[in-house]
Coordinates of C-alpha atoms in Angstrom, one line a residue:
Chain A
M1 CA 24.4 -27.9 72.2
A2 CA 22.2 -25.1 71.2
E3 CA 21.5 -24.6 67.6
T4 CA 23.2 -21.5 66.4
S5 CA 22.0 -21.3 62.8
N6 CA 18.9 -20.1 61.3
A7 CA 19.0 -23.1 58.9
T8 CA 18.2 -25.4 61.9
A9 CA 17.0 -23.3 64.9
P10 CA 13.6 -24.4 65.9
T11 CA 10.8 -22.2 65.6
Q12 CA 9.2 -21.2 68.9
F13 CA 6.0 -19.5 69.9
I14 CA 4.9 -17.1 72.7
V15 CA 1.6 -15.9 73.6
T16 CA 1.4 -12.3 74.5
K17 CA -1.2 -9.7 75.4
L18 CA -1.8 -9.1 71.6
E19 CA -1.1 -12.2 69.5
K20 CA 0.9 -15.5 69.5
Y21 CA 4.1 -15.0 67.8
A22 CA 6.5 -17.3 66.0
Y23 CA 10.2 -16.6 66.6
R24 CA 13.7 -18.1 66.7
R25 CA 16.5 -17.3 69.1
F26 CA 20.1 -18.7 69.0
G27 CA 23.6 -17.7 70.3
T28 CA 24.3 -16.4 73.9
G29 CA 24.9 -13.0 75.1
S30 CA 22.9 -9.7 74.9
G31 CA 20.0 -9.7 72.5
L32 CA 19.9 -8.5 69.0
L33 CA 16.3 -8.3 67.9
C34 CA 15.9 -8.6 64.1
L35 CA 12.9 -7.1 62.4
Q36 CA 12.2 -8.5 58.8
H37 CA 11.5 -6.9 55.5
F38 CA 8.4 -6.6 53.3
T39 CA 6.6 -9.9 53.1
G40 CA 9.4 -11.7 54.6
T41 CA 9.2 -14.4 57.1
L42 CA 11.6 -16.0 59.6
D43 CA 12.9 -18.2 56.7
N44 CA 14.0 -15.0 54.8
W45 CA 17.0 -14.3 57.2
D46 CA 20.2 -15.3 55.5
P47 CA 22.2 -17.7 57.7
A48 CA 25.3 -16.1 56.4
V49 CA 24.3 -12.8 58.4
T50 CA 22.4 -14.3 61.3
D51 CA 24.8 -17.1 62.3
P52 CA 28.1 -15.3 62.5
L53 CA 26.1 -12.5 64.4
A54 CA 25.0 -15.1 66.9
S55 CA 28.7 -15.6 68.0
G56 CA 28.8 -13.5 71.1
R57 CA 25.2 -12.4 71.2
E58 CA 21.7 -14.0 71.0
V59 CA 20.1 -13.3 67.7
I60 CA 16.3 -13.0 68.1
L61 CA 14.3 -13.3 65.0
F62 CA 10.7 -12.0 65.3
E63 CA 7.6 -12.8 63.1
S64 CA 5.2 -9.9 63.3
A65 CA 1.4 -10.4 63.4
G66 CA -0.2 -12.0 60.4
L67 CA 3.1 -13.4 59.1
G68 CA 4.2 -17.1 58.9
R69 CA 2.6 -18.8 61.9
S70 CA 2.1 -15.6 64.0
T71 CA -1.5 -14.9 64.6
G72 CA -3.5 -11.7 63.8
E73 CA -3.8 -9.2 61.2
V74 CA -0.9 -7.4 59.5
P75 CA -1.2 -3.8 60.7
T76 CA -1.4 -1.2 58.0
S77 CA 0.9 1.3 59.9
I78 CA 4.4 1.3 61.3
P79 CA 3.1 2.1 64.8
G80 CA 0.7 -0.8 64.6
M81 CA 3.7 -3.2 63.8
A82 CA 5.9 -1.5 66.6
A83 CA 3.1 -2.3 69.1
H84 CA 3.5 -6.2 68.2
A85 CA 7.3 -6.0 68.5
L86 CA 6.9 -4.4 71.9
A87 CA 4.3 -7.0 73.1
F88 CA 6.8 -9.7 71.9
V89 CA 9.9 -8.3 73.9
D90 CA 7.6 -7.7 77.0
A91 CA 6.5 -11.3 76.9
L92 CA 10.1 -12.4 76.6
G93 CA 11.0 -10.1 79.5
L94 CA 13.6 -8.2 77.6
T95 CA 14.2 -4.7 78.8
Q96 CA 17.2 -3.8 76.6
V97 CA 18.2 -5.1 73.1
D98 CA 20.1 -4.0 70.1
I99 CA 17.9 -3.9 67.0
L100 CA 18.7 -4.9 63.5
G101 CA 15.9 -3.6 61.2
F102 CA 16.0 -4.5 57.5
S103 CA 13.8 -2.5 55.0
L104 CA 10.3 -2.4 56.6
G105 CA 11.8 -3.6 59.9
G106 CA 14.1 -0.5 59.9
M107 CA 11.0 1.6 60.0
V108 CA 9.6 -0.5 62.9
A109 CA 12.9 0.0 64.7
Q110 CA 12.8 3.7 64.5
Q111 CA 9.2 3.8 65.8
I112 CA 10.3 1.6 68.8
A113 CA 13.2 4.0 69.5
L114 CA 10.7 6.9 69.6
E115 CA 8.2 5.0 71.7
R116 CA 10.4 3.2 74.1
P117 CA 14.0 4.7 73.9
S118 CA 15.1 2.5 76.8
L119 CA 14.6 -0.6 74.9
A120 CA 16.9 0.2 72.1
R121 CA 20.7 0.1 72.9
K122 CA 22.1 0.5 69.4
M123 CA 20.4 0.1 66.1
L124 CA 21.3 -1.3 62.7
L125 CA 19.0 0.4 60.1
I126 CA 19.5 -1.6 56.7
A127 CA 18.0 -0.4 53.4
T128 CA 15.4 1.5 55.1
A129 CA 13.9 5.0 55.1
P130 CA 12.9 7.7 57.6
E131 CA 9.2 8.9 58.0
G132 CA 8.9 11.2 55.2
G133 CA 11.3 9.4 53.0
E134 CA 11.0 9.0 49.2
D135 CA 10.1 6.3 46.7
I136 CA 9.6 3.8 49.4
M137 CA 8.6 0.4 47.9
H138 CA 6.5 1.6 45.0
M139 CA 5.9 -1.9 43.5
E140 CA 3.9 -0.4 40.8
K141 CA 7.1 1.4 39.3
P142 CA 7.9 -0.2 35.9
E143 CA 11.3 -1.5 36.9
L144 CA 9.8 -3.4 39.9
K145 CA 6.5 -4.3 38.3
K146 CA 8.2 -6.1 35.3
I147 CA 9.9 -8.4 37.9
T148 CA 6.9 -9.2 40.0
D149 CA 4.6 -9.7 37.0
D150 CA 7.2 -11.9 35.2
P151 CA 5.3 -15.4 35.0
N152 CA 8.6 -17.1 34.3
L153 CA 10.3 -16.0 37.5
P154 CA 9.8 -18.4 40.5
G155 CA 9.4 -16.6 43.9
L156 CA 13.1 -16.9 45.0
Q157 CA 14.2 -15.7 41.5
R158 CA 12.1 -12.7 41.9
L159 CA 13.8 -12.0 45.1
V160 CA 17.2 -12.2 43.3
K161 CA 16.1 -9.6 40.8
L162 CA 14.4 -7.4 43.4
F163 CA 17.3 -7.4 46.1
F164 CA 20.3 -7.5 43.8
A165 CA 21.8 -5.2 41.3
P166 CA 21.7 -6.1 37.6
S167 CA 25.4 -6.9 37.3
A168 CA 26.6 -10.3 36.8
T169 CA 28.4 -10.2 40.2
S170 CA 25.4 -9.1 42.1
Q171 CA 23.1 -11.5 40.5
A172 CA 25.6 -14.3 41.3
A173 CA 25.6 -13.1 45.0
G174 CA 21.8 -13.3 44.7
Q175 CA 21.8 -16.8 43.7
A176 CA 24.2 -17.7 46.5
F177 CA 21.8 -15.8 48.8
I178 CA 18.7 -18.1 47.9
A179 CA 20.7 -21.2 48.0
R180 CA 21.5 -20.3 51.6
L181 CA 17.9 -19.7 52.4
A182 CA 17.1 -23.1 51.0
Q183 CA 19.5 -24.7 53.7
R184 CA 16.6 -24.8 56.0
K185 CA 14.6 -28.0 55.1
Q186 CA 12.2 -28.4 57.9
D187 CA 9.9 -26.4 60.3
R188 CA 9.6 -23.6 57.7
E189 CA 7.1 -20.9 57.6
P190 CA 4.2 -20.5 55.2
L191 CA 4.8 -17.9 52.5
S192 CA 3.1 -14.5 52.8
G193 CA 0.0 -14.0 50.6
P194 CA -1.2 -10.9 48.8
N195 CA -3.1 -9.7 51.8
V196 CA 0.2 -9.5 53.8
A197 CA 1.8 -7.3 50.8
K198 CA -1.4 -5.0 50.6
A199 CA -1.3 -4.2 54.4
Q200 CA 2.4 -3.5 54.5
I201 CA 2.2 -1.4 51.3
A202 CA -0.4 0.7 53.1
A203 CA 2.2 1.1 55.9
F204 CA 4.7 2.2 53.6
R205 CA 2.4 4.8 52.0
A206 CA 1.6 6.1 55.6
W207 CA 5.3 6.3 56.3
E208 CA 6.1 8.3 53.3
A209 CA 3.7 11.0 54.6
F210 CA 4.8 13.2 57.3
T211 CA 3.3 16.3 59.2
G212 CA 5.2 19.2 60.8
E213 CA 9.0 19.6 60.2
R214 CA 10.4 16.9 58.1
F215 CA 12.8 14.6 59.9
A216 CA 12.3 16.3 63.2
K217 CA 11.5 12.9 64.9
L218 CA 15.0 11.6 63.8
R219 CA 16.6 14.1 66.1
K220 CA 14.9 12.4 69.1
I221 CA 16.7 9.1 68.3
S222 CA 19.9 9.5 70.2
Q223 CA 20.9 5.8 70.0
P224 CA 24.1 5.0 68.0
C225 CA 22.9 3.8 64.6
L226 CA 24.7 2.1 61.8
V227 CA 22.8 2.9 58.5
V228 CA 23.6 0.6 55.5
N229 CA 22.5 0.3 51.9
G230 CA 23.6 -0.6 48.5
V231 CA 23.9 2.3 46.2
F232 CA 21.6 0.5 43.4
D233 CA 18.7 -0.1 45.8
N234 CA 15.4 0.2 43.7
M235 CA 13.1 -0.6 46.5
I236 CA 14.1 1.9 49.0
P237 CA 16.6 4.1 47.2
V238 CA 19.9 4.9 48.9
R239 CA 18.9 8.6 49.2
N240 CA 16.8 7.5 52.1
S241 CA 19.7 6.3 53.9
Y242 CA 21.4 9.6 53.3
M243 CA 18.4 11.2 55.0
L244 CA 18.7 8.9 57.9
S245 CA 22.5 9.6 58.3
E246 CA 22.2 13.3 57.9
H247 CA 19.4 13.8 60.4
L248 CA 20.0 11.1 63.0
P249 CA 22.2 12.8 65.5
N250 CA 24.5 9.7 66.1
A251 CA 24.5 7.7 62.8
M252 CA 27.4 6.3 60.8
L253 CA 26.5 5.4 57.2
I254 CA 28.1 2.6 55.1
T255 CA 27.1 2.1 51.5
Y256 CA 28.1 -0.8 49.3
P257 CA 28.8 -0.6 45.5
D258 CA 27.4 -3.0 42.9
A259 CA 24.6 -3.8 45.4
G260 CA 20.8 -3.3 45.8
H261 CA 18.3 -3.8 48.6
G262 CA 20.1 -6.8 49.8
S263 CA 23.6 -5.4 50.1
L264 CA 23.9 -7.0 53.7
F265 CA 23.5 -10.5 52.0
Q266 CA 25.7 -9.7 49.1
F267 CA 28.5 -8.3 51.2
H268 CA 27.7 -10.5 54.3
E269 CA 31.3 -10.8 55.4
S270 CA 31.9 -7.2 55.4
F271 CA 28.5 -6.5 56.9
V272 CA 28.9 -9.0 59.6
R273 CA 32.5 -7.6 60.3
Q274 CA 31.1 -4.0 60.4
A275 CA 28.0 -4.9 62.5
S276 CA 30.2 -6.8 65.1
L277 CA 32.5 -3.8 65.2
F278 CA 29.6 -1.4 65.7
L279 CA 27.8 -3.6 68.3
G280 CA 30.9 -4.5 70.2
S281 CA 32.6 -1.0 70.5
E282 CA 31.5 1.2 73.2
D283 CA 33.5 4.2 71.9
L284 CA 33.1 4.4 68.2
W285 CA 32.1 8.0 68.7
P286 CA 34.4 9.4 71.3
S287 CA 32.8 12.9 70.9
Chain B
M1 CA 64.8 3.2 65.8
A2 CA 63.1 5.1 63.1
E3 CA 60.8 8.0 63.8
T4 CA 57.1 6.9 63.5
S5 CA 55.4 10.1 64.1
N6 CA 54.6 13.1 62.2
A7 CA 55.3 15.1 65.2
T8 CA 59.0 14.2 64.9
A9 CA 59.7 12.7 61.6
P10 CA 62.5 14.6 59.7
T11 CA 61.5 16.5 56.7
Q12 CA 63.4 15.1 53.7
F13 CA 63.9 16.5 50.3
I14 CA 64.2 14.9 46.7
V15 CA 65.2 16.4 43.5
T16 CA 63.2 15.1 40.6
K17 CA 62.7 15.8 36.8
L18 CA 60.3 18.6 37.8
E19 CA 60.9 20.1 41.2
K20 CA 62.5 19.5 44.5
Y21 CA 59.8 18.3 46.9
A22 CA 59.7 18.2 50.6
Y23 CA 58.3 15.1 52.2
R24 CA 58.4 12.8 55.3
R25 CA 58.1 9.0 55.5
F26 CA 57.9 6.8 58.5
G27 CA 56.7 3.2 59.4
T28 CA 57.6 0.1 57.4
G29 CA 55.7 -1.9 54.9
S30 CA 54.0 -1.0 51.7
G31 CA 53.6 2.6 50.9
L32 CA 50.5 4.9 51.8
L33 CA 51.1 8.0 49.9
C34 CA 49.2 11.0 51.6
L35 CA 48.0 13.9 49.4
Q36 CA 47.1 17.1 51.3
H37 CA 44.3 19.4 51.5
F38 CA 43.8 23.1 50.4
T39 CA 46.7 25.1 51.5
G40 CA 47.8 22.4 53.9
T41 CA 51.5 21.4 54.3
L42 CA 53.3 18.5 55.9
D43 CA 52.6 20.0 59.2
N44 CA 48.7 19.8 58.7
W45 CA 48.7 15.9 58.9
D46 CA 47.2 14.9 62.2
P47 CA 49.6 12.5 64.1
A48 CA 46.5 10.8 65.5
V49 CA 45.8 9.6 61.9
T50 CA 49.2 9.3 60.4
D51 CA 50.9 7.5 63.3
P52 CA 48.7 4.5 63.9
L53 CA 48.4 4.1 60.1
A54 CA 52.3 3.8 60.0
S55 CA 52.0 0.6 62.1
G56 CA 52.3 -2.0 59.4
R57 CA 52.9 0.3 56.4
E58 CA 55.0 3.2 55.4
V59 CA 53.2 6.5 55.5
I60 CA 54.5 8.9 52.9
L61 CA 53.6 12.5 53.2
F62 CA 54.1 14.5 50.0
E63 CA 54.5 18.3 49.7
S64 CA 53.4 19.3 46.2
A65 CA 55.1 22.1 44.1
G66 CA 54.9 25.6 45.7
L67 CA 53.9 24.3 49.1
G68 CA 56.1 24.6 52.2
R69 CA 59.7 24.0 51.2
S70 CA 59.0 22.4 47.9
T71 CA 60.0 24.4 44.9
G72 CA 58.0 25.5 41.9
E73 CA 54.6 27.1 41.3
V74 CA 51.4 25.8 42.5
P75 CA 49.6 24.4 39.5
T76 CA 46.1 25.8 38.7
S77 CA 44.6 22.3 37.7
I78 CA 44.3 18.9 39.2
P79 CA 46.2 17.2 36.4
G80 CA 49.1 19.7 37.0
M81 CA 49.2 18.6 40.6
A82 CA 49.1 15.0 39.6
A83 CA 52.2 15.5 37.5
H84 CA 54.1 16.5 40.5
A85 CA 53.0 13.6 42.5
L86 CA 53.9 11.2 39.7
A87 CA 57.4 12.9 39.5
F88 CA 57.8 12.4 43.2
V89 CA 56.9 8.7 43.3
D90 CA 59.0 8.0 40.3
A91 CA 62.0 9.7 41.9
L92 CA 61.4 7.5 45.0
G93 CA 61.3 4.5 42.7
L94 CA 57.7 3.5 43.9
T95 CA 55.7 1.5 41.4
Q96 CA 52.7 0.7 43.5
V97 CA 51.3 2.4 46.5
D98 CA 47.9 3.0 48.3
I99 CA 46.9 6.6 48.2
L100 CA 45.0 8.7 50.9
G101 CA 43.8 11.8 49.3
F102 CA 42.1 14.3 51.5
S103 CA 40.1 17.1 50.1
L104 CA 42.2 18.5 47.2
G105 CA 44.4 15.4 47.6
G106 CA 41.6 13.2 46.8
M107 CA 41.1 14.9 43.4
V108 CA 44.7 14.4 42.6
A109 CA 44.4 10.8 43.8
Q110 CA 41.6 10.3 41.2
Q111 CA 43.6 12.0 38.4
I112 CA 46.6 9.7 39.3
A113 CA 44.4 6.6 39.1
L114 CA 43.1 7.7 35.6
E115 CA 46.5 8.5 34.3
R116 CA 48.6 5.8 35.7
P117 CA 46.1 2.9 37.2
S118 CA 49.0 0.5 38.0
L119 CA 50.4 3.0 40.6
A120 CA 47.3 3.0 42.8
R121 CA 46.4 -0.3 44.6
K122 CA 43.6 1.0 46.7
M123 CA 42.6 4.6 47.5
L124 CA 41.1 6.5 50.5
L125 CA 39.1 9.5 49.2
I126 CA 38.4 11.7 52.0
A127 CA 36.0 14.8 52.1
T128 CA 36.6 15.1 48.4
A129 CA 34.6 15.5 45.2
P130 CA 34.6 13.9 41.7
E131 CA 35.3 16.0 38.5
G132 CA 31.9 17.6 37.9
G133 CA 31.2 17.9 41.6
E134 CA 29.2 20.6 43.3
D135 CA 29.9 23.5 45.7
I136 CA 33.6 22.6 45.9
M137 CA 35.4 25.0 48.1
H138 CA 33.5 28.1 47.5
M139 CA 35.2 30.2 50.0
E140 CA 33.2 33.2 49.0
K141 CA 30.0 31.6 50.5
P142 CA 28.9 33.6 53.5
E143 CA 29.2 30.7 56.0
L144 CA 32.9 30.3 55.0
K145 CA 33.7 33.9 54.4
K146 CA 32.6 35.0 57.9
I147 CA 35.2 32.5 59.3
T148 CA 38.1 33.3 57.0
D149 CA 37.5 37.1 57.4
D150 CA 37.1 37.1 61.2
P151 CA 40.1 39.2 62.4
N152 CA 39.8 37.7 65.9
L153 CA 40.3 34.2 64.7
P154 CA 44.0 33.1 64.7
G155 CA 44.9 30.6 61.8
L156 CA 44.5 27.5 63.8
Q157 CA 41.1 28.6 65.2
R158 CA 40.0 29.2 61.7
L159 CA 40.7 25.5 61.0
V160 CA 38.7 24.5 63.7
K161 CA 35.6 26.5 62.5
L162 CA 36.2 25.4 58.9
F163 CA 37.0 21.7 59.5
F164 CA 34.5 20.8 62.4
A165 CA 30.8 21.1 62.8
P166 CA 29.3 23.8 65.0
S167 CA 28.2 21.5 67.8
A168 CA 30.3 21.6 71.1
T169 CA 31.4 18.1 70.7
S170 CA 32.8 18.7 67.3
Q171 CA 34.4 22.1 68.2
A172 CA 36.1 20.3 71.1
A173 CA 37.5 17.7 68.7
G174 CA 38.7 20.5 66.7
Q175 CA 40.6 21.9 69.6
A176 CA 42.2 18.6 70.4
F177 CA 43.0 18.4 66.6
I178 CA 45.1 21.6 66.6
A179 CA 46.7 20.7 69.8
R180 CA 48.0 17.6 68.2
L181 CA 49.3 19.6 65.2
A182 CA 51.2 21.7 67.6
Q183 CA 53.1 18.8 68.8
R184 CA 55.7 19.2 66.2
K185 CA 58.1 21.9 67.5
Q186 CA 60.9 21.9 65.1
D187 CA 61.6 21.5 61.5
R188 CA 58.2 22.9 60.4
E189 CA 57.1 24.0 57.0
P190 CA 56.3 27.8 56.2
L191 CA 52.7 28.6 56.0
S192 CA 51.0 28.9 52.7
G193 CA 50.4 32.4 51.5
P194 CA 47.5 33.9 49.3
N195 CA 49.2 32.8 46.1
V196 CA 48.9 29.2 47.0
A197 CA 45.1 29.7 47.8
K198 CA 44.5 31.5 44.6
A199 CA 46.2 28.8 42.4
Q200 CA 44.5 26.0 44.4
I201 CA 41.0 27.6 44.1
A202 CA 41.6 28.0 40.2
A203 CA 42.2 24.2 40.2
F204 CA 38.8 23.7 42.1
R205 CA 36.9 25.8 39.7
A206 CA 38.3 23.8 36.8
W207 CA 37.5 20.5 38.5
E208 CA 33.9 21.5 39.0
A209 CA 33.5 21.9 35.3
F210 CA 33.2 18.8 33.1
T211 CA 32.8 17.9 29.6
G212 CA 30.9 14.9 28.1
E213 CA 29.0 12.5 30.1
R214 CA 29.0 13.6 33.9
F215 CA 31.0 11.1 36.1
A216 CA 31.9 8.9 33.1
K217 CA 35.6 9.0 34.2
L218 CA 34.7 7.5 37.6
R219 CA 33.7 4.3 35.8
K220 CA 37.4 3.9 34.7
I221 CA 38.7 3.9 38.3
S222 CA 38.4 0.3 39.3
Q223 CA 40.6 0.3 42.3
P224 CA 38.8 -0.5 45.7
C225 CA 38.0 2.8 47.1
L226 CA 37.0 3.9 50.7
V227 CA 35.1 7.2 50.4
V228 CA 34.8 9.1 53.8
N229 CA 33.1 12.4 54.9
G230 CA 31.4 14.2 57.6
V231 CA 27.7 14.8 57.0
F232 CA 28.2 18.6 57.9
D233 CA 31.1 19.3 55.6
N234 CA 30.7 22.9 54.4
M235 CA 33.7 23.1 52.2
I236 CA 33.0 20.1 50.0
P237 CA 29.4 19.1 50.9
V238 CA 28.8 15.2 51.5
R239 CA 26.8 15.0 48.4
N240 CA 30.0 15.0 46.5
S241 CA 30.9 11.9 48.5
Y242 CA 27.5 10.3 47.3
M243 CA 28.5 11.1 43.7
L244 CA 31.7 9.3 44.3
S245 CA 30.4 6.1 46.0
E246 CA 27.4 5.9 43.5
H247 CA 29.7 6.2 40.3
L248 CA 32.8 4.6 41.3
P249 CA 32.5 0.9 40.5
N250 CA 34.2 -0.5 43.7
A251 CA 33.8 2.0 46.4
M252 CA 32.5 1.7 49.9
L253 CA 31.1 4.9 51.5
I254 CA 31.4 5.9 55.2
T255 CA 30.0 9.1 56.7
Y256 CA 30.3 10.4 60.3
P257 CA 27.8 12.2 62.3
D258 CA 28.3 15.5 63.9
A259 CA 31.3 16.1 61.8
G260 CA 32.5 18.5 58.9
H261 CA 35.5 18.4 56.5
G262 CA 37.8 17.0 59.1
S263 CA 35.8 14.0 60.1
L264 CA 38.7 11.8 59.8
F265 CA 40.5 13.9 62.6
Q266 CA 37.3 14.1 64.8
F267 CA 36.8 10.3 64.5
H268 CA 40.4 9.4 64.3
E269 CA 40.1 6.1 66.2
S270 CA 37.2 4.9 64.1
F271 CA 38.9 6.3 60.9
V272 CA 42.2 4.5 61.5
R273 CA 40.3 1.3 62.3
Q274 CA 38.3 1.6 59.2
A275 CA 41.2 2.6 57.0
S276 CA 43.4 -0.3 58.5
L277 CA 40.6 -2.8 57.7
F278 CA 40.2 -1.5 54.2
L279 CA 43.9 -1.5 53.4
G280 CA 44.7 -4.7 55.0
S281 CA 41.7 -6.9 53.8
E282 CA 42.2 -8.3 50.2
D283 CA 38.5 -9.6 50.1
L284 CA 36.4 -6.8 51.4
W285 CA 34.3 -7.2 48.2
P286 CA 34.0 -10.9 47.4
S287 CA 32.0 -10.2 44.3

């Protein structure tokens, strides 16, 4: 029987026209391509989200260039990252997938939808921002810098502080989240170094800038989209999700209370239910 | 067999310590008290929303004082309206209900939750605003005034223009909506006159004002809330829904694309699905 958990699914590799990428795929059915957040590797996908989503579809976790055991350099732009994702799906022979883009991954998803509309059937855009968004991953902000600079916080505890709201309930959900990430014992990816962060931050800065009419590109993304965020996201504030849902022609927005950047992990039961409903229903928007 | 449609459910009357109120109730199970919008009567509830919600619960449509065949004067404040709703539920002997408040009704629902927290189990706050909200029902705005002043628009066609977005798809959904309202042929309520509008507008103006810390009252509303709106609502703009979901401690927000004030009628299938999920699930928020 095939593995259907990100705690145990083997890491695979594929050589493409651009780079050799690490990836994992599990579940059967139509594909859900998952694009990861700032500095995250394959090991940062929460089994509480990926595993139930793999019931009825195939979850495909992609490691972009320069992350984990994927070769190459981390691009300094979102289009550069989209090129790697497209090289990956082409090498797998996939012609249509749903896309779950979390944070940085949600920007790559939008770029893919613009460059190759036929590839993306529906998109989940989680804790992300449009081109021309605001306050995107300014890690130099005092409230973020005090977390990343804290010498007493081990890496995963930093993630809890960064991805979850300050409340006791949200922090407890964060501890449960990192315990789930630790379920994978073998065949793990190397952690990202500072060069990864530096290149990805450059891509965020380029994405904040825009030329021409703001948000005009969003009108060209006609795919059904489910936009999701926590109302207390400090890394990519929720108003960026409002911009997406107000300007994408076919987007439903869901926000969660008492939650930050990692709302999908905190409210994983609700998120999986909503994502499954969205991906499964052909007629969410009868109009 | 009991009637389970707002197209056919008989209007009932109850004498209370304050006034005699018109109401309708249908379906069986725990109660869902429905509080109506600006100038709306019992006949303005869309059967496509009320009827499927009555599967598994009892839908209770309330006509506040001075509307339809309910006696008394229309209050000029939200607390005044909440007093009528409380007199009504007391006369019916209801001690706990879920509340669906649409537009004006959503403000009354918030007031009820503050005054008698034990009454409200969960609340659906649709196309509404917090106390201290912005741009609430300014019917003198050019974009609204040109609709209400148009002598060539019959009343229900005005509703289509006011409640739905300008797109062809949304306007078509509006025509379908008013056709459903017309399904009720007998036992209809009298239309609201200008005195109703005048008093309710006064209540909106009072609700926009606030004293002390803005939105502080919202923190006292601990009930699970589902906040819903269309992104193109011109009557109570969607940013009021953002204020609600950012400041209510336990609120999930859903917004719909290509939709205005009447998003619940345009996306009635999705709305009913989401409302049923919200009202039926005890653990939407595990935290």
